Coordinates of C-alpha atoms in Angstrom, one line a residue:
Chain A
X1350 CA 3.4 -3.7 -18.9
X1351 CA 3.1 -5.5 -15.8
X1352 CA -0.7 -5.0 -15.3
X1353 CA -2.5 -8.2 -15.3
X1354 CA -3.9 -8.4 -18.8
X1355 CA -6.7 -10.3 -17.6
X1356 CA -8.6 -9.4 -14.6
X1357 CA -11.3 -11.3 -12.8
X1358 CA -13.0 -10.0 -10.0
X1359 CA -16.3 -11.7 -8.6
X1360 CA -18.8 -12.3 -5.4
X1361 CA -17.9 -14.5 -3.2
X1362 CA -18.2 -18.2 -3.6
X1363 CA -17.7 -19.5 -0.6
X1364 CA -14.0 -19.8 1.4
X1365 CA -12.2 -21.8 -0.3
X1366 CA -12.8 -19.6 -3.6
X1367 CA -11.5 -16.4 -0.5
X1368 CA -8.7 -18.5 -0.1
X1369 CA -7.3 -18.9 -3.6
X1370 CA -7.7 -15.2 -3.7
X1371 CA -6.5 -14.2 -0.9
X1372 CA -3.2 -16.6 -2.6
X1373 CA -3.2 -14.8 -5.9
X1374 CA -3.1 -11.3 -4.0
X1375 CA 0.1 -12.9 -2.3
X1376 CA 1.6 -14.5 -5.7
X1377 CA 1.0 -11.4 -7.5
X1378 CA 2.6 -9.2 -4.9
X1379 CA 6.1 -11.6 -4.9
X1380 CA 5.9 -11.3 -8.6
X1381 CA 5.9 -7.9 -8.0
X1382 CA 8.3 -7.4 -5.1
X1383 CA 10.4 -4.6 -7.7
X1384 CA 7.2 -2.4 -6.6
X1385 CA 7.3 -2.7 -3.0
X1386 CA 11.0 -2.0 -2.8
X1387 CA 10.2 1.0 -5.3
X1388 CA 7.4 2.4 -3.3
X1389 CA 9.8 1.3 0.0
X1390 CA 13.1 3.3 -1.7
X1391 CA 10.8 6.0 -2.1
X1392 CA 9.6 6.4 1.5
X1393 CA 13.0 6.6 2.6
X1394 CA 14.1 9.2 0.1
X1395 CA 11.2 11.3 0.5
X1396 CA 11.1 11.0 4.0
X1397 CA 14.3 12.3 4.9
X1398 CA 14.8 14.5 1.4
X1399 CA 16.5 18.0 2.3
X1400 CA 17.8 16.2 5.4
X1401 CA 22.1 15.8 5.3
X1402 CA 21.9 12.9 7.4
X1403 CA 18.8 11.1 6.3
X1404 CA 18.2 8.0 8.1
X1405 CA 21.3 8.3 9.7
X1406 CA 19.6 10.5 11.9
X1407 CA 17.6 7.7 13.5
X1408 CA 21.2 5.8 13.7
X1409 CA 22.5 8.5 15.6
X1410 CA 20.0 8.6 18.1
X1411 CA 19.9 4.8 18.8
X1412 CA 23.7 5.2 18.7
X1413 CA 23.5 7.5 21.4
X1414 CA 20.8 5.6 23.5
X1415 CA 23.2 3.1 23.2
X1416 CA 26.0 4.5 24.6
X1417 CA 23.9 6.0 27.6
X1418 CA 22.0 2.8 28.6
X1419 CA 25.1 0.9 28.1
X1420 CA 27.5 2.9 30.1
X1421 CA 24.3 3.7 32.8
X1422 CA 23.2 -0.1 33.3
X1423 CA 26.7 -1.4 33.4
X1424 CA 27.3 0.6 36.4
X1425 CA 24.0 0.5 37.8
X1426 CA 23.8 -3.3 37.5
X1427 CA 27.7 -3.9 37.8
X1428 CA 28.0 -5.6 34.8
X1429 CA 31.5 -5.0 32.7
X1430 CA 31.0 -2.8 29.6
X1431 CA 32.4 -4.9 26.9
X1432 CA 29.8 -7.0 27.9
X1433 CA 27.1 -5.2 28.3
X1434 CA 27.4 -2.9 25.6
X1435 CA 27.5 -5.3 22.9
X1436 CA 24.4 -6.8 24.4
X1437 CA 22.4 -3.7 24.7
X1438 CA 23.4 -2.2 21.0
X1439 CA 22.2 -5.2 19.1
X1440 CA 19.0 -5.4 21.0
X1441 CA 18.2 -1.7 20.2
X1442 CA 19.3 -2.4 16.8
X1443 CA 16.6 -5.2 16.3
X1444 CA 14.0 -4.1 18.4
X1445 CA 14.2 -1.0 16.5
X1446 CA 13.2 -2.9 13.5
X1447 CA 10.3 -5.2 15.2
X1448 CA 9.2 -1.8 16.6
X1449 CA 9.0 -0.1 13.1
X1450 CA 7.6 -2.9 11.0
X1451 CA 4.6 -3.7 13.6
X1452 CA 4.1 0.5 14.4
X1453 CA 4.1 1.5 10.7
X1454 CA 2.3 -1.6 9.9
X1455 CA -0.5 0.4 11.3
X1456 CA -0.4 3.0 8.8
X1457 CA 0.1 0.3 5.5
X1458 CA -3.0 0.3 4.3
X1459 CA -4.3 3.7 5.7
X1460 CA -1.6 5.3 3.8
X1461 CA -2.4 3.3 0.2
X1462 CA -5.8 4.4 0.5
X1463 CA -5.4 6.4 -3.1
X1464 CA -3.9 3.8 -4.7
X1465 CA -6.0 0.8 -3.6
X1466 CA -9.3 2.5 -4.2
X1467 CA -8.4 2.9 -7.9
X1468 CA -5.9 0.3 -8.8
X1469 CA -5.9 -3.8 -8.8
X1470 CA -2.5 -3.7 -7.6
X1471 CA -2.1 -6.7 -4.7
X1472 CA -2.6 -5.5 -1.3
X1473 CA 0.2 -7.6 0.1
X1474 CA 2.2 -5.3 -1.6
X1475 CA 1.9 -2.8 0.8
X1476 CA 2.9 -4.9 3.1
X1477 CA 6.0 -5.5 1.9
X1478 CA 6.7 -2.3 1.5
X1479 CA 6.5 -1.6 5.2
X1480 CA 8.4 -4.4 5.9
X1481 CA 11.4 -3.5 2.9
X1482 CA 11.1 0.4 4.2
X1483 CA 12.3 -0.9 7.8
X1484 CA 15.2 -3.3 6.3
X1485 CA 16.4 -0.6 4.4
X1486 CA 16.6 1.5 7.9
X1487 CA 18.3 -1.5 9.4
X1488 CA 20.7 -1.5 6.4
X1489 CA 21.7 1.8 8.2
X1490 CA 21.6 1.1 11.3
X1491 CA 24.0 -1.6 11.3
X1492 CA 26.7 0.3 11.2
X1493 CA 25.8 0.9 14.9
X1494 CA 26.2 -3.0 15.2
X1495 CA 29.1 -3.1 13.3
X1496 CA 31.1 -0.4 15.2
X1497 CA 30.3 -2.2 18.9
X1498 CA 30.9 -5.7 17.6
X1499 CA 34.6 -4.4 16.4
X1500 CA 35.6 -2.1 19.3
X1501 CA 34.6 -4.6 22.3
X1502 CA 36.2 -7.4 19.7
X1503 CA 32.7 -9.4 19.8
X1504 CA 33.1 -10.1 16.3
X1505 CA 36.0 -12.9 16.3
X1506 CA 33.1 -15.0 18.2
X1507 CA 30.2 -13.9 16.2
X1508 CA 28.6 -16.2 13.7
X1509 CA 27.0 -13.4 10.9
X1510 CA 25.1 -16.6 9.0
X1511 CA 22.9 -17.7 11.9
X1512 CA 22.3 -14.3 12.3
X1513 CA 21.1 -13.6 9.1
X1514 CA 18.8 -17.2 9.8
X1515 CA 17.5 -15.3 13.3
X1516 CA 16.8 -12.7 11.0
X1517 CA 14.6 -14.1 8.4
X1518 CA 12.6 -15.8 11.7
X1519 CA 12.2 -12.5 13.0
X1520 CA 11.0 -10.7 9.6
X1521 CA 8.7 -14.0 9.3
X1522 CA 7.0 -13.6 12.3
X1523 CA 7.1 -9.3 12.3
X1524 CA 5.4 -9.7 9.2
X1525 CA 2.3 -11.0 9.9
X1526 CA 2.3 -8.9 13.1
X1527 CA 2.6 -5.9 11.0
X1528 CA -0.3 -6.9 8.6
X1529 CA -2.4 -8.2 11.1
X1530 CA -2.1 -4.3 12.7
X1531 CA -2.9 -2.7 9.1
X1532 CA -6.2 -5.1 8.4
X1533 CA -7.1 -3.8 12.0
X1534 CA -5.9 -0.5 11.9
X1535 CA -8.4 -0.2 8.9
X1536 CA -11.5 -1.3 10.3
X1537 CA -10.7 0.3 13.7
X1538 CA -8.7 3.2 14.3
X1539 CA -8.4 3.4 17.9
X1540 CA -5.8 0.3 17.3
X1541 CA -2.7 2.2 16.5
X1542 CA -3.1 3.1 19.5
X1543 CA -3.2 0.0 21.4
X1544 CA -0.6 -1.1 19.3
X1545 CA 2.2 1.7 20.2
X1546 CA 1.1 1.6 23.7
X1547 CA 2.0 -2.5 23.7
X1548 CA 5.1 -2.1 21.5
X1549 CA 6.4 0.8 24.2
X1550 CA 5.3 -1.7 26.9
X1551 CA 7.0 -4.8 25.1
X1552 CA 10.1 -2.4 24.8
X1553 CA 10.8 -2.6 28.5
X1554 CA 9.5 -6.1 29.3
X1555 CA 11.6 -7.8 26.6
X1556 CA 15.2 -8.4 27.6
X1557 CA 16.6 -5.7 24.8
X1558 CA 18.5 -3.8 27.6
X1559 CA 19.0 -5.6 30.6
X1560 CA 20.2 -9.2 30.3
X1561 CA 17.9 -12.2 30.1
X1562 CA 20.7 -14.6 32.0
X1563 CA 20.3 -12.2 35.1
X1564 CA 16.3 -12.9 35.2
X1565 CA 16.7 -16.3 34.0
X1566 CA 16.6 -17.5 30.5
X1567 CA 14.0 -20.0 31.3
X1568 CA 11.5 -18.2 33.0
X1569 CA 8.1 -18.3 31.6
X1570 CA 8.3 -14.7 31.6
X1571 CA 10.5 -14.7 28.6
X1572 CA 9.5 -17.9 27.6
X1573 CA 6.1 -16.5 26.2
X1574 CA 7.6 -13.1 25.0
X1575 CA 7.5 -13.4 21.4
X1576 CA 9.7 -10.7 21.1
X1577 CA 12.5 -12.2 23.5
X1578 CA 12.8 -15.5 20.9
X1579 CA 13.0 -13.0 17.8
X1580 CA 15.7 -10.9 19.7
X1581 CA 17.2 -13.9 20.7
X1582 CA 17.5 -15.3 17.6
X1583 CA 19.7 -12.5 16.0
X1584 CA 21.8 -11.2 18.7
X1585 CA 23.1 -14.2 20.5
X1586 CA 24.6 -15.8 17.2
X1587 CA 26.4 -12.0 16.5
X1588 CA 27.0 -12.4 20.5
X1589 CA 28.9 -15.8 19.9
X1590 CA 26.2 -17.6 22.2
X1591 CA 24.1 -20.2 21.5
X1592 CA 20.6 -20.0 20.5
X1593 CA 18.1 -21.7 22.7
X1594 CA 16.5 -24.5 20.8
X1595 CA 13.2 -23.5 22.5
X1596 CA 13.8 -20.5 20.5
X1597 CA 13.3 -21.7 17.2
X1598 CA 10.7 -23.7 18.2
X1599 CA 8.6 -20.8 19.2
X1600 CA 9.4 -18.8 16.5
X1601 CA 8.6 -21.7 14.1
X1602 CA 5.5 -22.4 15.5
X1603 CA 4.4 -18.8 15.8
X1604 CA 5.5 -18.0 12.6
X1605 CA 3.4 -20.6 11.3
X1606 CA 0.1 -20.3 13.4
X1607 CA 0.9 -16.1 12.9
X1608 CA 0.4 -16.3 9.3
X1609 CA -2.3 -18.9 9.5
X1610 CA -4.5 -16.5 11.5
X1611 CA -3.8 -13.4 9.6
X1612 CA -3.7 -15.5 6.2
X1613 CA -7.4 -16.6 7.2
X1614 CA -8.5 -12.9 8.2
X1615 CA -7.1 -11.2 5.3
X1616 CA -9.2 -14.2 2.9
X1617 CA -12.5 -12.7 4.6
X1618 CA -11.6 -9.3 4.8
X1619 CA -9.8 -8.4 1.5
X1620 CA -12.7 -7.5 -0.5
X1621 CA -13.8 -5.4 2.6
X1622 CA -10.4 -3.8 3.1
X1623 CA -10.6 -0.6 0.7
X1624 CA -14.1 0.1 1.7
X1625 CA -12.6 1.0 5.3
X1626 CA -10.0 3.0 4.2
Chain B
X450 CA -44.7 3.4 5.1
X451 CA -43.7 4.7 7.7
X452 CA -41.6 8.6 8.1
X453 CA -38.5 7.0 8.4
X454 CA -39.0 4.5 5.2
X455 CA -40.1 7.5 3.6
X456 CA -36.9 9.3 4.1
X457 CA -34.9 6.5 3.2
X458 CA -37.0 6.3 -0.2
X459 CA -36.6 9.8 -0.9
X460 CA -33.3 9.1 -0.2
X461 CA -33.2 6.5 -2.8
X462 CA -34.5 8.1 -5.8
X463 CA -32.6 11.1 -5.6
X464 CA -28.7 10.5 -4.7
X465 CA -26.8 7.8 -4.0
X466 CA -27.0 3.7 -4.0
X467 CA -29.7 2.0 -1.5
X468 CA -29.3 1.9 2.2
X469 CA -29.5 -1.2 4.1
X470 CA -29.2 -2.5 7.6
X471 CA -27.4 -5.2 8.2
X472 CA -26.4 -6.3 11.7
X473 CA -27.0 -2.9 12.9
X474 CA -25.0 -1.3 10.9
X475 CA -26.2 0.9 7.7
X476 CA -24.7 -0.6 4.5
X477 CA -24.5 1.0 0.6
X478 CA -25.6 -0.9 -2.3
X479 CA -23.7 1.2 -4.7
X480 CA -24.7 -1.1 -7.3
X481 CA -27.2 -3.4 -8.5
X482 CA -27.8 -5.9 -11.0
X483 CA -25.6 -4.5 -13.9
X484 CA -25.3 -5.9 -17.1
X485 CA -22.6 -5.0 -19.3
X486 CA -20.5 -6.1 -22.5
X487 CA -17.7 -4.0 -24.2
X488 CA -15.7 -5.2 -27.0
X489 CA -12.9 -3.0 -28.6
X490 CA -14.1 0.4 -30.5
X491 CA -16.8 0.6 -27.6
X492 CA -16.7 3.8 -26.2
X493 CA -19.5 3.9 -23.4
X494 CA -20.8 7.1 -21.3
X495 CA -22.3 6.8 -18.0
X496 CA -24.2 9.4 -16.9
X497 CA -26.3 9.9 -13.9
X498 CA -26.5 11.8 -10.8
X499 CA -24.1 12.6 -7.8
X500 CA -23.8 9.3 -6.1
X501 CA -25.9 7.3 -8.8
X502 CA -22.7 4.4 -9.2
X503 CA -20.7 6.0 -12.0
X504 CA -17.5 6.2 -9.9
X505 CA -17.7 2.7 -8.4
X506 CA -18.6 1.4 -11.3
X507 CA -15.4 2.7 -12.8
X508 CA -13.5 1.6 -9.5
X509 CA -15.1 -1.9 -9.7
X510 CA -13.4 -2.2 -13.7
X511 CA -10.6 -1.2 -12.4
X512 CA -10.1 -3.6 -10.3
X513 CA -10.3 -1.6 -6.7
X514 CA -13.6 -3.0 -5.4
X515 CA -14.4 -6.4 -6.2
X516 CA -18.4 -7.2 -6.7
X517 CA -20.2 -9.0 -3.8
X518 CA -22.1 -11.0 -6.1
X519 CA -21.4 -11.8 -10.2
X520 CA -18.4 -11.0 -11.5
X521 CA -16.4 -8.1 -13.7
X522 CA -13.7 -9.5 -16.3
X523 CA -11.8 -7.5 -17.9
X524 CA -9.2 -8.6 -21.0
X525 CA -6.7 -6.1 -21.6
X526 CA -4.5 -3.8 -19.8
X527 CA -6.7 -1.4 -17.8
X528 CA -5.9 2.4 -17.0
X529 CA -7.6 4.2 -14.8
X530 CA -7.5 8.3 -14.8
X531 CA -9.7 8.8 -11.8
X532 CA -7.3 10.6 -9.8
X533 CA -4.8 12.8 -11.3
X534 CA -3.2 13.6 -8.3
X535 CA -2.4 9.6 -7.4
X536 CA 0.7 9.3 -5.9
X537 CA 1.7 12.4 -6.5
X538 CA 4.6 13.5 -3.9
X539 CA 4.6 17.1 -3.7
X540 CA 8.3 17.1 -1.9
X541 CA 9.8 15.1 -4.5
X542 CA 10.8 16.0 -8.2
X543 CA 9.0 16.5 -11.0
X544 CA 11.0 13.2 -12.3
X545 CA 10.6 10.6 -9.2
X546 CA 6.8 11.8 -9.4
X547 CA 6.7 10.2 -12.9
X548 CA 8.8 7.4 -12.2
X549 CA 6.4 6.7 -9.2
X550 CA 3.1 7.5 -11.0
X551 CA 4.4 5.3 -14.1
X552 CA 5.2 2.3 -11.1
X553 CA 2.0 2.6 -9.5
X554 CA 0.2 2.2 -12.7
X555 CA 2.0 -1.3 -13.8
X556 CA 5.0 0.1 -16.0
X557 CA 8.5 -1.2 -15.2
X558 CA 11.5 1.0 -14.3
X559 CA 12.7 0.1 -17.8
X560 CA 9.4 1.2 -19.4
X561 CA 9.6 4.3 -17.6
X562 CA 13.1 5.3 -18.3
X563 CA 13.0 4.7 -22.2
X564 CA 9.4 7.0 -22.4
X565 CA 10.9 9.6 -20.1
X566 CA 12.0 11.9 -22.6
X567 CA 8.4 11.8 -24.4
X568 CA 6.7 12.4 -21.3
X569 CA 9.6 15.1 -19.9
X570 CA 9.1 16.7 -23.7
X571 CA 5.4 17.0 -23.5
X572 CA 4.7 18.6 -20.1
X573 CA 7.4 21.7 -21.3
X574 CA 8.5 22.1 -18.1
X575 CA 12.2 21.3 -19.0
X576 CA 14.5 22.0 -16.2
X577 CA 11.8 22.7 -13.8
X578 CA 11.3 18.5 -13.5
X579 CA 14.1 18.5 -11.7
X580 CA 12.9 20.8 -9.1
X581 CA 10.4 19.5 -6.2
X582 CA 6.9 19.5 -6.9
X583 CA 5.9 21.6 -4.5
X584 CA 7.9 24.6 -6.2
X585 CA 5.2 24.1 -9.2
X586 CA 1.9 26.4 -9.9
X587 CA -1.2 24.6 -10.0
X588 CA -1.2 24.4 -13.6
X589 CA 2.5 23.3 -13.9
X590 CA 1.7 20.4 -11.5
X591 CA -1.5 18.9 -13.5
X592 CA 0.4 19.3 -16.7
X593 CA 3.3 17.0 -14.6
X594 CA 0.5 14.8 -13.4
X595 CA -1.5 14.4 -17.0
X596 CA 1.8 13.6 -18.9
X597 CA 2.5 10.9 -16.1
X598 CA -1.0 9.4 -15.8
X599 CA -1.5 9.5 -19.7
X600 CA 2.0 7.8 -20.5
X601 CA 0.5 4.4 -20.1
X602 CA -0.5 1.8 -22.7
X603 CA -4.0 0.5 -22.3
X604 CA -6.5 -1.4 -23.7
X605 CA -9.5 -0.2 -21.3
X606 CA -9.3 3.5 -20.6
X607 CA -11.5 4.8 -17.7
X608 CA -11.9 8.1 -17.1
X609 CA -14.1 9.6 -14.6
X610 CA -14.8 13.3 -16.7
X611 CA -12.7 14.5 -19.1
X612 CA -9.6 15.4 -17.8
X613 CA -9.0 19.0 -19.1
X614 CA -5.5 20.5 -17.7
X615 CA -3.1 23.5 -18.1
X616 CA -3.8 26.6 -20.1
X617 CA -5.2 27.1 -23.3
X618 CA -1.9 25.6 -25.0
X619 CA -1.8 23.1 -23.1
X620 CA -5.3 21.9 -23.1
X621 CA -5.3 21.1 -26.5
X622 CA -2.0 19.6 -26.6
X623 CA -3.5 17.4 -23.6
X624 CA -6.7 17.1 -25.8
X625 CA -4.6 15.9 -28.5
X626 CA -2.9 12.8 -26.6
X627 CA -5.9 11.8 -24.6
X628 CA -7.6 11.2 -28.1
X629 CA -4.6 9.5 -28.8
X630 CA -4.8 7.3 -26.3
X631 CA -8.4 6.6 -26.3
X632 CA -7.9 5.5 -29.6
X633 CA -5.1 3.3 -29.2
X634 CA -7.4 1.8 -26.0
X635 CA -10.3 -0.4 -27.3
X636 CA -12.5 0.7 -24.8
X637 CA -13.3 3.8 -23.2
X638 CA -15.5 4.3 -20.2
X639 CA -16.1 7.9 -19.6
X640 CA -18.6 8.8 -16.7
X641 CA -19.4 12.8 -17.2
X642 CA -22.4 15.1 -16.4
X643 CA -21.9 16.7 -19.2
X644 CA -24.3 15.2 -22.8
X645 CA -22.3 17.6 -25.1
X646 CA -19.2 15.3 -23.9
X647 CA -20.8 12.4 -23.9
X648 CA -22.0 13.0 -27.6
X649 CA -18.7 13.8 -29.0
X650 CA -16.6 11.5 -27.6
X651 CA -18.6 8.0 -26.8
X652 CA -20.5 5.9 -29.2
X653 CA -22.7 4.0 -26.4
X654 CA -24.2 5.5 -23.5
X655 CA -25.4 4.1 -20.0
X656 CA -27.6 6.1 -17.2
X657 CA -27.2 5.1 -13.8
X658 CA -29.8 5.6 -11.1
X659 CA -29.5 4.9 -7.4
X660 CA -27.0 1.9 -8.3
X661 CA -29.6 0.6 -11.3
X662 CA -28.5 0.9 -14.4
X663 CA -30.4 1.4 -17.9
X664 CA -29.4 -0.9 -20.7
X665 CA -26.8 0.1 -22.8
X666 CA -27.6 2.7 -25.5
X667 CA -27.0 4.0 -28.7
X668 CA -25.6 7.7 -27.8
X669 CA -27.8 9.0 -30.6
X670 CA -30.9 8.4 -28.3
X671 CA -29.4 9.6 -25.2
X672 CA -32.4 12.2 -24.8
X673 CA -35.3 9.5 -25.1
X674 CA -33.0 8.0 -22.6
X675 CA -32.4 10.7 -20.4
X676 CA -35.9 11.7 -20.4
X677 CA -37.3 7.9 -19.7

């Protein structure tokens, strides 16, 4: 039995105590990562039950988008296909992860209302559920990445290890955004609409399918775009390009600051979230 | 006392917890000043009007709701049978649903696999367990949900109304299984409006009214408690 054999729930005892309880929630969720994984896996299986291609449908539509945008923009902007296509492919696949985790984050707690209102499962479990679900999806979309890198021969310069480090940075950042969106959406039901608009806007404003170098890598417009750095940290190594140290700095600072803010908000609202639902 | 506060006052004594104003928004104090200690062997019945706080108390005991003041401490494994439909995914098969429910109620995959045969046998659904739950009749679905929910081993069992599901035959089986679970668990907390039911399964009773609890009383004195 994984169930806590000793449960203690108390009234507010000051900020430090609330913080400790939030930490306990986090610890419990990490101990039960298997549960988050089971729930995430179930989500995927359940969403695509009865479908032959399953999550590969998304992969397929992403693949088409990559092909379409790749061809179109390589002609429009006069960029060799072999240069733009891998760039666009990686951009769309990994922006898909960012987009998915943040957007679905809005429903993290709302969808778990039934479970949260009658069990003592940690709330973080449901955050991990959202993150893991999107990583499982990514596992399918990797097909596109591999195909494009092989076709255009980019794989020879690729540094997968560094890309994994980049992915770690991406997940670290995107997960606090997801959780923040989850808490805010539980309380204010307008948030999902806002988040959706922001993410769509971000898709066009971030160098997902247009090249950052053409715009000027160092332009302040890109420097302040968090999604640009997340994307760069994963994409550049796979294209054999160096990652700007600035990106790692921004990602580290943003992860620390973002988690500090999100965790504090969680510590304050933790006992209330279930009542928002 | 003006008309509004009179209305509020009346509302307080009939149903629901206490309503209060707080920074311009209304909040509900569902339970207040409740003191309760249960030991192994205690079977507590909760009785009270709609909205008197029975379910809120059960949810607080399950660990889902945190008290704003005071504390709830439970030693032992808790099983809350508050909603049999918890986690049911109608497009998934019976087996998948049993697994999911087991995971949510704290069992490991291994434990579920070990108990699966027993659970499957109890549902009496046979080959239907490999079919999606949406193909089940309401009764079949209830059987599956009941079997999955009661597969847990616990020390503290929380129930919102005594669960009775399925046809006559299954009800007998379900009743036996539930009794076994209650016996195995040291503590039962059962909320119900049915005084006969409480008399049958509980040895103690507590009455809730507008979020305020009576002292825990021997079940034999329930009539006096209700008359009070």
